[in-house]
Amino acid sequence: MLVRFHGAAGEVTGSCHEVEANGHRLLLDCGMIQGSDEDERRNEDPFPFDVGDIDAVVLSHAHIDHSGRLPLLVKRGYRGPIWTEHATADLLKVMLEDSANLAQMDADRDNKYRRDGKSNHKPLFTKTDVAAVLRQVRGMDYEKPREILGGVTLTLRDAGHILGSASVELAADEPAGRRVLAFSGDLGPRGTPILRDPVPVPRADLVLLESTYGGREHRERQATLDEIRDVLEHAWADQGNVIIPAFAVGRSQELLYWFARQWDEWKMSRWKIFLDSPMAMRVVDVYGRHERLFDDDAQAVWNGRPHPFKMPNLQLTPEVAQSQAINNVRGGAIIIAGSGMCNGGRVRHHLRQNLGRKQSHVMFVGYQARGTLGRRLVDGAETVRIFGEDIRVNAVRHTVGGLSAHAGQSGLMDWYGAIEGRPPVVLVHGEDDAREALAKALDKKLGAEASLSRVGMQREV
Ligand SMILES: [Zn+2]
């Protein structure tokens, strides 16, 4: 068995690893590179392998940096199965269709500005390519081993990162004996709302471990909840609105879960709550179809009152006119809208309406990358430009940490530490300082032989 590293090696996006097992060739993930325009242009490059040689794809979870080049793979001739957990299969449809829409909009905008007749910018992929991907997806349950190729068995285990996220165990009956490769996928922190905690692989000969937060720990969850409660109290006292920019997958649903769970304590019934994100609404539907994956706490909340997605004061606003009508609400509203970093989506309209008012509050609950509107606001910009208009920021800004979807260092160590025999580990999906910190901790505390993947490197299992 052999692994070749093609992406998410020394960076966080573009997850893609190629595996040779028992004479077959597989891909673990086929993710999009995200970042600057220059980084993202690399998505159009030829794949570093022959597409015709790939016999199967295993997808760890639906995030675009793990799944976003699947339409391109299919467009370039891949006709085999794409194995993944059932909920990931459903989320994949939402994610890839959104991604195809964005790609089309980018291409249209580009073509509009360059009318020399020559520049015909085509999107990376279209909805037709996405439909082809979805036809090749094969859903699986966690913990049910399946022989996906002759002598190659796949088992998926809950990774607790987003709904349907999996760690991957590939066992190959090679001539020299049985070899097992474990790939963590992205691991969530313990106690993530709604989701179960990550389940380790029992035994492996080589481990690929994510390391996004390999160099740090998260704060206690209770501190985060207290902070959200305080922001809501403060905003209510000011009689203002609370704008929460949030990612459509995971974070938006998590917020609704907390509102329902803390219903009495946070006096949630007095608010008007809006989920103003068509994509988040589609994800809400996916959650509804996969309640069997929820942890015990969430099962209890879902069976109690109020139901997180059916709170009496929750309004879902799919139509543009409904979204615009929120502009008339001057106070007492909590508005959850995308995009999570404010660089697109409906949240910008709400920011335009609310940033100038000193009674408004903006609560950031997720990572804000450099260069985004969200980051400028978090960094304290006094004026920001939205839709060509300069807006003075008088609203109160809050940054609530601790709601990460990634395990911190001790969570990663615990997941790895539970694997029998502490096999060698290759760190992927992390920037170099995070990977180096994790490698050091793994060596010191667990005596593990840890190395860092590099693009093009290969490693025997
Ligand atoms: Zn992820």
CSV table of C-alpha atoms and ligand atoms in Angstrom, one decimal:
chain,number,residue,atom,x,y,z
A,1,MET,CA,0.0,0.0,0.0
A,2,LEU,CA,1.3,3.5,-0.9
A,3,VAL,CA,0.1,7.1,-0.3
A,4,ARG,CA,0.9,10.0,-2.5
A,5,PHE,CA,0.3,13.6,-1.2
A,6,HIS,CA,-1.2,16.0,-3.7
A,7,GLY,CA,-2.8,18.7,-1.6
A,8,ALA,CA,-3.4,20.1,1.9
A,9,ALA,CA,0.3,19.5,2.5
A,10,GLY,CA,1.6,22.7,4.2
A,11,GLU,CA,-1.6,24.5,3.6
A,12,VAL,CA,-5.2,24.0,4.8
A,13,THR,CA,-7.1,23.7,1.5
A,14,GLY,CA,-7.1,21.4,-1.5
A,15,SER,CA,-7.2,18.1,0.4
A,16,CYS,CA,-6.3,15.2,-2.0
A,17,HIS,CA,-4.3,12.0,-1.3
A,18,GLU,CA,-3.8,9.2,-3.8
A,19,VAL,CA,-3.6,5.6,-2.5
A,20,GLU,CA,-2.4,2.4,-4.2
A,21,ALA,CA,-3.9,-0.6,-2.5
A,22,ASN,CA,-3.8,-4.2,-3.7
A,23,GLY,CA,-3.2,-3.1,-7.3
A,24,HIS,CA,-6.0,-0.5,-7.3
A,25,ARG,CA,-5.8,3.3,-7.2
A,26,LEU,CA,-8.0,5.5,-5.0
A,27,LEU,CA,-8.4,9.1,-4.1
A,28,LEU,CA,-9.0,10.3,-0.6
A,29,ASP,CA,-10.9,13.6,-1.1
A,30,CYS,CA,-10.6,15.8,-4.2
A,31,GLY,CA,-10.7,19.3,-2.7
A,32,MET,CA,-10.6,22.8,-4.0
A,33,ILE,CA,-7.7,25.1,-3.3
A,34,GLN,CA,-9.0,28.3,-1.7
A,35,GLY,CA,-7.3,31.5,-1.0
A,36,SER,CA,-5.9,34.3,-3.2
A,37,ASP,CA,-6.9,34.5,-6.9
A,38,GLU,CA,-3.5,33.2,-7.8
A,39,ASP,CA,-3.9,30.2,-5.5
A,40,GLU,CA,-7.4,29.5,-6.8
A,41,ARG,CA,-6.2,29.5,-10.5
A,42,ARG,CA,-4.3,26.3,-9.6
A,43,ASN,CA,-7.7,24.5,-9.5
A,44,GLU,CA,-7.7,24.6,-13.3
A,45,ASP,CA,-4.4,22.8,-13.6
A,46,PRO,CA,-4.3,19.2,-14.8
A,47,PHE,CA,-4.5,16.7,-11.9
A,48,PRO,CA,-1.2,15.3,-10.8
A,49,PHE,CA,-2.3,11.7,-11.8
A,50,ASP,CA,-4.0,10.1,-14.7
A,51,VAL,CA,-7.8,10.4,-14.1
A,52,GLY,CA,-8.3,7.2,-16.1
A,53,ASP,CA,-6.2,5.3,-13.6
A,54,ILE,CA,-8.5,6.1,-10.6
A,55,ASP,CA,-10.7,3.2,-9.5
A,56,ALA,CA,-12.6,4.8,-6.6
A,57,VAL,CA,-12.9,8.0,-4.6
A,58,VAL,CA,-13.5,8.2,-0.9
A,59,LEU,CA,-14.8,11.6,0.4
A,60,SER,CA,-14.3,12.4,4.1
A,61,HIS,CA,-16.9,15.3,4.2
A,62,ALA,CA,-18.7,17.9,2.2
A,63,HIS,CA,-16.6,21.0,2.8
A,64,ILE,CA,-15.4,22.5,-0.5
A,65,ASP,CA,-11.7,22.2,0.3
A,66,HIS,CA,-12.3,18.4,0.4
A,67,SER,CA,-14.9,18.0,-2.3
A,68,GLY,CA,-14.7,21.0,-4.7
A,69,ARG,CA,-12.7,19.5,-7.5
A,70,LEU,CA,-15.0,16.4,-7.9
A,71,PRO,CA,-17.0,18.0,-10.7
A,72,LEU,CA,-13.7,18.7,-12.5
A,73,LEU,CA,-12.6,15.1,-12.0
A,74,VAL,CA,-15.8,13.8,-13.5
A,75,LYS,CA,-15.7,16.4,-16.3
A,76,ARG,CA,-12.2,15.0,-17.1
A,77,GLY,CA,-13.4,11.5,-17.4
A,78,TYR,CA,-13.8,9.9,-14.0
A,79,ARG,CA,-16.7,7.4,-14.0
A,80,GLY,CA,-16.2,5.4,-10.9
A,81,PRO,CA,-17.9,5.5,-7.5
A,82,ILE,CA,-17.6,8.2,-4.9
A,83,TRP,CA,-18.0,6.6,-1.5
A,84,THR,CA,-19.1,8.8,1.4
A,85,GLU,CA,-21.5,8.9,4.4
A,86,HIS,CA,-25.2,9.4,3.5
A,87,ALA,CA,-25.5,12.9,5.1
A,88,THR,CA,-22.3,14.0,3.3
A,89,ALA,CA,-24.0,12.9,0.0
A,90,ASP,CA,-26.9,15.2,0.8
A,91,LEU,CA,-24.7,18.1,1.9
A,92,LEU,CA,-22.5,17.7,-1.2
A,93,LYS,CA,-25.4,18.5,-3.4
A,94,VAL,CA,-26.0,21.8,-1.6
A,95,MET,CA,-22.3,22.7,-1.4
A,96,LEU,CA,-21.4,21.9,-5.1
A,97,GLU,CA,-24.5,23.5,-6.5
A,98,ASP,CA,-23.7,26.7,-4.6
A,99,SER,CA,-20.1,26.5,-5.8
A,100,ALA,CA,-21.2,26.1,-9.4
A,101,ASN,CA,-23.4,29.1,-9.0
A,102,LEU,CA,-20.6,31.2,-7.7
A,103,ALA,CA,-18.3,30.0,-10.5
A,104,GLN,CA,-20.9,31.0,-13.1
A,105,MET,CA,-21.4,34.4,-11.5
A,106,ASP,CA,-17.6,35.0,-11.5
A,107,ALA,CA,-17.3,34.0,-15.1
A,108,ASP,CA,-20.3,36.2,-16.1
A,109,ARG,CA,-18.8,39.2,-14.3
A,110,ASP,CA,-15.4,38.6,-16.0
A,111,ASN,CA,-17.0,38.4,-19.4
A,112,LYS,CA,-19.0,41.6,-18.9
A,113,TYR,CA,-15.9,43.7,-18.2
A,114,ARG,CA,-13.8,42.3,-21.0
A,115,ARG,CA,-15.8,42.7,-24.2
A,116,ASP,CA,-12.9,42.2,-26.6
A,117,GLY,CA,-14.6,39.2,-28.0
A,118,LYS,CA,-11.7,37.0,-27.1
A,119,SER,CA,-12.1,36.6,-23.4
A,120,ASN,CA,-14.7,34.0,-22.9
A,121,HIS,CA,-14.1,33.0,-19.3
A,122,LYS,CA,-15.7,29.7,-18.6
A,123,PRO,CA,-16.6,28.6,-15.1
A,124,LEU,CA,-14.5,25.9,-13.6
A,125,PHE,CA,-17.5,23.6,-13.7
A,126,THR,CA,-21.3,23.9,-14.1
A,127,LYS,CA,-24.4,22.5,-12.5
A,128,THR,CA,-24.4,19.8,-15.2
A,129,ASP,CA,-21.0,18.6,-14.0
A,130,VAL,CA,-22.3,18.6,-10.4
A,131,ALA,CA,-25.3,16.5,-11.4
A,132,ALA,CA,-22.9,14.0,-12.9
A,133,VAL,CA,-20.9,13.8,-9.6
A,134,LEU,CA,-24.1,13.2,-7.6
A,135,ARG,CA,-25.0,10.3,-9.9
A,136,GLN,CA,-21.6,8.6,-9.0
A,137,VAL,CA,-22.0,9.1,-5.2
A,138,ARG,CA,-22.5,5.9,-3.2
A,139,GLY,CA,-23.8,6.5,0.4
A,140,MET,CA,-22.5,4.5,3.3
A,141,ASP,CA,-23.3,4.2,7.1
A,142,TYR,CA,-20.6,4.8,9.8
A,143,GLU,CA,-19.0,1.7,11.2
A,144,LYS,CA,-20.1,-0.7,8.4
A,145,PRO,CA,-17.1,-2.1,6.6
A,146,ARG,CA,-17.5,-2.5,2.9
A,147,GLU,CA,-15.3,-4.1,0.2
A,148,ILE,CA,-15.2,-1.3,-2.3
A,149,LEU,CA,-12.6,-2.9,-4.6
A,150,GLY,CA,-11.1,-6.4,-4.7
A,151,GLY,CA,-9.3,-6.9,-1.4
A,152,VAL,CA,-9.8,-3.3,-0.3
A,153,THR,CA,-12.2,-2.6,2.6
A,154,LEU,CA,-13.5,0.8,3.6
A,155,THR,CA,-14.9,1.7,7.0
A,156,LEU,CA,-16.1,5.2,7.8
A,157,ARG,CA,-16.2,6.5,11.4
A,158,ASP,CA,-17.8,9.7,12.8
A,159,ALA,CA,-15.3,12.6,12.8
A,160,GLY,CA,-17.6,15.0,14.7
A,161,HIS,CA,-16.6,17.9,12.4
A,162,ILE,CA,-19.7,18.6,10.4
A,163,LEU,CA,-22.8,16.5,9.7
A,164,GLY,CA,-21.8,13.3,7.9
A,165,SER,CA,-18.0,14.0,8.4
A,166,ALA,CA,-15.9,10.8,8.5
A,167,SER,CA,-12.5,9.5,9.3
A,168,VAL,CA,-11.5,6.9,6.8
A,169,GLU,CA,-10.1,3.4,7.4
A,170,LEU,CA,-8.8,1.6,4.3
A,171,ALA,CA,-7.7,-2.0,4.8
A,172,ALA,CA,-5.9,-3.8,1.9
A,173,ASP,CA,-5.2,-7.5,1.7
A,174,GLU,CA,-1.9,-7.2,0.0
A,175,PRO,CA,0.3,-10.2,-1.0
A,176,ALA,CA,2.6,-9.3,1.9
A,177,GLY,CA,-0.3,-9.2,4.4
A,178,ARG,CA,-3.1,-6.9,5.6
A,179,ARG,CA,-2.2,-3.2,5.7
A,180,VAL,CA,-4.4,-0.5,7.2
A,181,LEU,CA,-4.3,3.2,6.4
A,182,ALA,CA,-6.2,5.6,8.6
A,183,PHE,CA,-7.1,9.2,7.5
A,184,SER,CA,-8.6,11.4,10.2
A,185,GLY,CA,-10.4,13.7,7.7
A,186,ASP,CA,-11.2,16.9,9.6
A,187,LEU,CA,-11.8,16.2,13.3
A,188,GLY,CA,-14.2,18.2,15.4
A,189,PRO,CA,-13.7,19.2,19.0
A,190,ARG,CA,-15.3,17.0,21.7
A,191,GLY,CA,-18.7,18.3,22.8
A,192,THR,CA,-19.5,20.0,19.5
A,193,PRO,CA,-23.3,20.7,19.6
A,194,ILE,CA,-25.5,18.3,17.7
A,195,LEU,CA,-22.7,16.1,16.6
A,196,ARG,CA,-21.2,13.0,18.3
A,197,ASP,CA,-17.6,13.1,19.4
A,198,PRO,CA,-14.9,11.8,17.0
A,199,VAL,CA,-14.5,8.0,17.0
A,200,PRO,CA,-10.9,6.8,16.6
A,201,VAL,CA,-9.8,4.0,14.3
A,202,PRO,CA,-8.9,0.9,16.3
A,203,ARG,CA,-5.7,-0.1,14.5
A,204,ALA,CA,-3.6,1.2,11.6
A,205,ASP,CA,-0.2,0.9,10.1
A,206,LEU,CA,0.0,4.5,9.0
A,207,VAL,CA,-2.1,7.5,10.0
A,208,LEU,CA,-2.8,10.7,8.1
A,209,LEU,CA,-3.8,13.3,10.7
A,210,GLU,CA,-5.2,16.8,10.2
A,211,SER,CA,-3.5,19.5,12.1
A,212,THR,CA,-5.4,22.8,11.5
A,213,TYR,CA,-5.3,23.7,15.2
A,214,GLY,CA,-2.3,21.5,16.0
A,215,GLY,CA,-0.6,24.3,17.8
A,216,ARG,CA,-3.4,25.5,20.1
A,217,GLU,CA,-6.3,24.7,22.4
A,218,HIS,CA,-9.8,26.1,22.4
A,219,ARG,CA,-11.4,27.9,25.3
A,220,GLU,CA,-14.0,26.3,27.4
A,221,ARG,CA,-17.4,26.0,25.7
A,222,GLN,CA,-19.2,27.4,28.8
A,223,ALA,CA,-17.2,30.6,28.5
A,224,THR,CA,-18.4,31.0,24.9
A,225,LEU,CA,-22.0,30.4,25.8
A,226,ASP,CA,-21.8,33.0,28.6
A,227,GLU,CA,-20.4,35.4,26.1
A,228,ILE,CA,-23.3,34.9,23.6
A,229,ARG,CA,-25.7,35.4,26.5
A,230,ASP,CA,-24.0,38.7,27.4
A,231,VAL,CA,-24.1,40.0,23.9
A,232,LEU,CA,-27.8,39.3,23.6
A,233,GLU,CA,-28.5,41.0,27.0
A,234,HIS,CA,-26.5,44.0,25.9
A,235,ALA,CA,-28.3,44.3,22.6
A,236,TRP,CA,-31.7,43.9,24.2
A,237,ALA,CA,-30.9,46.7,26.6
A,238,ASP,CA,-29.9,48.9,23.7
A,239,GLN,CA,-33.1,47.9,21.8
A,240,GLY,CA,-31.0,47.1,18.8
A,241,ASN,CA,-30.6,44.3,16.3
A,242,VAL,CA,-28.0,41.6,16.4
A,243,ILE,CA,-26.4,40.7,13.1
A,244,ILE,CA,-24.6,37.3,13.1
A,245,PRO,CA,-22.6,36.5,9.9
A,246,ALA,CA,-22.5,32.7,9.8
A,247,PHE,CA,-21.5,29.9,7.6
A,248,ALA,CA,-24.5,28.1,6.0
A,249,VAL,CA,-23.3,24.6,6.9
A,250,GLY,CA,-22.9,23.9,10.6
A,251,ARG,CA,-22.6,27.2,12.3
A,252,SER,CA,-26.0,28.6,11.4
A,253,GLN,CA,-27.7,25.4,12.6
A,254,GLU,CA,-25.6,25.4,15.8
A,255,LEU,CA,-26.7,28.8,16.7
A,256,LEU,CA,-30.4,27.8,16.3
A,257,TYR,CA,-29.6,24.8,18.5
A,258,TRP,CA,-28.2,27.0,21.3
A,259,PHE,CA,-31.1,29.4,21.1
A,260,ALA,CA,-33.6,26.5,21.6
A,261,ARG,CA,-31.5,24.8,24.3
A,262,GLN,CA,-31.0,28.1,26.3
A,263,TRP,CA,-34.5,29.2,25.4
A,264,ASP,CA,-35.5,30.2,29.0
A,265,GLU,CA,-32.1,31.2,30.3
A,266,TRP,CA,-31.4,33.5,27.4
A,267,LYS,CA,-35.0,34.8,27.3
A,268,MET,CA,-35.1,33.9,23.6
A,269,SER,CA,-38.9,34.2,23.3
A,270,ARG,CA,-38.7,38.1,23.3
A,271,TRP,CA,-36.6,38.2,20.1
A,272,LYS,CA,-37.6,38.0,16.4
A,273,ILE,CA,-35.1,35.5,14.9
A,274,PHE,CA,-34.4,35.4,11.2
A,275,LEU,CA,-32.4,32.8,9.3
A,276,ASP,CA,-31.8,34.8,6.1
A,277,SER,CA,-29.7,32.4,4.1
A,278,PRO,CA,-31.3,30.2,1.4
A,279,MET,CA,-28.3,27.8,1.6
A,280,ALA,CA,-28.5,27.5,5.4
A,281,MET,CA,-32.2,26.6,4.9
A,282,ARG,CA,-31.4,23.8,2.5
A,283,VAL,CA,-28.9,22.6,5.1
A,284,VAL,CA,-31.6,22.7,7.8
A,285,ASP,CA,-33.5,20.2,5.6
A,286,VAL,CA,-30.5,17.9,5.4
A,287,TYR,CA,-30.2,18.0,9.2
A,288,GLY,CA,-33.9,17.0,9.4
A,289,ARG,CA,-33.2,13.9,7.3
A,290,HIS,CA,-30.3,12.7,9.4
A,291,GLU,CA,-31.4,13.1,13.0
A,292,ARG,CA,-30.1,9.6,13.7
A,293,LEU,CA,-26.6,11.0,13.6
A,294,PHE,CA,-27.2,13.5,16.4
A,295,ASP,CA,-25.7,13.1,19.9
A,296,ASP,CA,-27.9,12.4,23.0
A,297,ASP,CA,-28.0,16.0,24.0
A,298,ALA,CA,-29.3,17.1,20.6
A,299,GLN,CA,-31.8,14.2,20.5
A,300,ALA,CA,-33.2,15.6,23.7
A,301,VAL,CA,-33.3,19.2,22.4
A,302,TRP,CA,-35.0,18.0,19.2
A,303,ASN,CA,-37.6,16.1,21.1
A,304,GLY,CA,-38.3,18.9,23.6
A,305,ARG,CA,-39.8,22.4,23.2
A,306,PRO,CA,-39.1,24.4,21.2
A,307,HIS,CA,-37.6,22.5,18.2
A,308,PRO,CA,-34.5,24.4,17.1
A,309,PHE,CA,-35.7,24.8,13.5
A,310,LYS,CA,-39.3,25.5,14.4
A,311,MET,CA,-39.0,28.1,17.2
A,312,PRO,CA,-42.3,30.1,17.2
A,313,ASN,CA,-40.4,33.4,16.6
A,314,LEU,CA,-38.0,32.0,14.0
A,315,GLN,CA,-38.6,33.1,10.4
A,316,LEU,CA,-37.0,31.5,7.4
A,317,THR,CA,-36.8,34.0,4.6
A,318,PRO,CA,-36.0,32.3,1.3
A,319,GLU,CA,-37.4,35.1,-0.9
A,320,VAL,CA,-35.5,38.3,-1.7
A,321,ALA,CA,-38.6,40.3,-0.8
A,322,GLN,CA,-38.8,38.6,2.6
A,323,SER,CA,-35.1,39.4,3.2
A,324,GLN,CA,-35.6,43.0,2.2
A,325,ALA,CA,-38.6,43.3,4.6
A,326,ILE,CA,-36.2,42.7,7.5
A,327,ASN,CA,-34.8,46.2,6.8
A,328,ASN,CA,-37.9,47.6,8.4
A,329,VAL,CA,-37.1,46.0,11.7
A,330,ARG,CA,-35.2,48.6,13.7
A,331,GLY,CA,-34.7,46.6,16.9
A,332,GLY,CA,-35.3,43.3,18.7
A,333,ALA,CA,-34.2,41.1,15.8
A,334,ILE,CA,-31.5,38.5,15.6
A,335,ILE,CA,-30.5,38.1,12.0
A,336,ILE,CA,-28.3,35.1,11.0
A,337,ALA,CA,-27.1,35.5,7.4
A,338,GLY,CA,-24.3,34.4,5.1
A,339,SER,CA,-21.6,34.6,4.1
A,340,GLY,CA,-19.7,33.8,7.2
A,341,MET,CA,-16.9,36.3,6.4
A,342,CYS,CA,-19.2,39.0,4.9
A,343,ASN,CA,-17.5,38.9,1.5
A,344,GLY,CA,-20.8,38.0,-0.2
A,345,GLY,CA,-24.4,37.1,0.5
A,346,ARG,CA,-27.3,38.7,2.2
A,347,VAL,CA,-25.4,39.6,5.4
A,348,ARG,CA,-23.9,42.6,3.6
A,349,HIS,CA,-27.4,44.1,3.1
A,350,HIS,CA,-28.1,43.8,6.9
A,351,LEU,CA,-24.7,45.3,7.7
A,352,ARG,CA,-25.4,48.2,5.4
A,353,GLN,CA,-28.7,48.8,7.3
A,354,ASN,CA,-27.3,48.3,10.7
A,355,LEU,CA,-23.6,49.3,10.9
A,356,GLY,CA,-24.4,53.0,11.2
A,357,ARG,CA,-26.7,52.6,14.2
A,358,LYS,CA,-25.0,52.7,17.6
A,359,GLN,CA,-27.7,50.4,19.1
A,360,SER,CA,-27.0,47.7,16.6
A,361,HIS,CA,-24.7,44.8,17.5
A,362,VAL,CA,-22.6,42.5,15.2
A,363,MET,CA,-21.5,39.2,16.6
A,364,PHE,CA,-18.8,37.3,14.8
A,365,VAL,CA,-18.8,33.6,15.6
A,366,GLY,CA,-16.4,32.2,13.0
A,367,TYR,CA,-13.0,32.7,11.5
A,368,GLN,CA,-12.5,35.9,9.5
A,369,ALA,CA,-9.8,35.5,6.8
A,370,ARG,CA,-7.5,38.4,5.9
A,371,GLY,CA,-8.8,40.6,3.2
A,372,THR,CA,-12.5,40.0,4.0
A,373,LEU,CA,-15.1,42.6,5.1
A,374,GLY,CA,-15.6,40.5,8.2
A,375,ARG,CA,-11.9,40.8,9.1
A,376,ARG,CA,-11.9,44.6,8.6
A,377,LEU,CA,-14.8,44.9,11.0
A,378,VAL,CA,-13.3,42.6,13.5
A,379,ASP,CA,-10.0,44.6,13.3
A,380,GLY,CA,-12.0,47.8,14.2
A,381,ALA,CA,-12.3,49.6,10.9
A,382,GLU,CA,-14.1,52.9,11.4
A,383,THR,CA,-15.6,53.0,8.0
A,384,VAL,CA,-16.2,50.2,5.5
A,385,ARG,CA,-17.3,50.2,1.9
A,386,ILE,CA,-20.4,48.1,1.1
A,387,PHE,CA,-22.0,48.2,-2.4
A,388,GLY,CA,-19.9,51.2,-3.3
A,389,GLU,CA,-21.0,53.2,-0.3
A,390,ASP,CA,-18.8,54.3,2.6
A,391,ILE,CA,-20.5,53.4,5.9
A,392,ARG,CA,-19.3,54.7,9.3
A,393,VAL,CA,-19.4,51.9,11.8
A,394,ASN,CA,-21.2,52.9,15.0
A,395,ALA,CA,-22.6,49.4,15.8
A,396,VAL,CA,-21.0,47.5,18.7
A,397,ARG,CA,-18.8,44.6,17.5
A,398,HIS,CA,-18.3,41.3,19.3
A,399,THR,CA,-15.9,38.5,18.5
A,400,VAL,CA,-17.0,35.3,20.1
A,401,GLY,CA,-14.3,32.6,20.0
A,402,GLY,CA,-14.6,28.9,20.9
A,403,LEU,CA,-17.1,27.7,18.3
A,404,SER,CA,-14.5,26.1,16.1
A,405,ALA,CA,-15.4,23.0,14.0
A,406,HIS,CA,-11.8,21.7,14.4
A,407,ALA,CA,-10.3,19.9,17.4
A,408,GLY,CA,-7.5,21.6,19.3
A,409,GLN,CA,-4.2,20.0,20.0
A,410,SER,CA,-5.3,17.8,22.9
A,411,GLY,CA,-8.3,16.6,20.9
A,412,LEU,CA,-6.1,15.6,18.0
A,413,MET,CA,-3.6,13.9,20.3
A,414,ASP,CA,-6.5,11.9,22.0
A,415,TRP,CA,-7.8,10.7,18.7
A,416,TYR,CA,-4.4,9.5,17.6
A,417,GLY,CA,-3.5,8.2,21.1
A,418,ALA,CA,-6.4,5.7,21.0
A,419,ILE,CA,-5.1,3.9,17.9
A,420,GLU,CA,-3.5,0.6,18.9
A,421,GLY,CA,0.3,0.5,18.7
A,422,ARG,CA,0.8,4.3,18.0
A,423,PRO,CA,1.7,3.8,14.3
A,424,PRO,CA,3.8,6.4,12.3
A,425,VAL,CA,1.8,9.5,11.6
A,426,VAL,CA,1.9,12.0,8.7
A,427,LEU,CA,0.5,15.4,9.4
A,428,VAL,CA,-1.7,17.0,6.7
A,429,HIS,CA,-4.2,19.9,6.5
A,430,GLY,CA,-2.4,22.5,8.5
A,431,GLU,CA,0.0,25.3,8.1
A,432,ASP,CA,3.6,24.5,8.9
A,433,ASP,CA,3.8,26.1,12.4
A,434,ALA,CA,0.7,24.2,13.5
A,435,ARG,CA,2.0,20.9,12.1
A,436,GLU,CA,5.5,21.4,13.7
A,437,ALA,CA,3.9,22.1,17.1
A,438,LEU,CA,1.7,19.0,16.8
A,439,ALA,CA,4.6,16.8,15.7
A,440,LYS,CA,6.6,17.9,18.7
A,441,ALA,CA,3.8,17.3,21.1
A,442,LEU,CA,3.1,13.8,19.5
A,443,ASP,CA,6.7,12.9,19.9
A,444,LYS,CA,7.1,14.2,23.4
A,445,LYS,CA,3.9,13.0,25.0
A,446,LEU,CA,3.1,9.9,23.0
A,447,GLY,CA,6.5,8.8,21.5
A,448,ALA,CA,4.9,9.0,18.1
A,449,GLU,CA,7.0,9.1,14.9
A,450,ALA,CA,5.4,12.2,13.2
A,451,SER,CA,6.3,13.7,9.9
A,452,LEU,CA,5.0,16.5,7.7
A,453,SER,CA,3.5,15.7,4.2
A,454,ARG,CA,4.9,17.6,1.2
A,455,VAL,CA,3.2,17.8,-2.2
A,456,GLY,CA,4.5,15.1,-4.4
A,457,MET,CA,5.9,13.0,-1.5
A,458,GLN,CA,5.0,9.4,-1.3
A,459,ARG,CA,4.9,7.1,1.7
A,460,GLU,CA,4.6,3.3,2.1
A,461,VAL,CA,1.9,2.1,4.5
B,1,ZN,ZN,-13.8,20.6,6.9
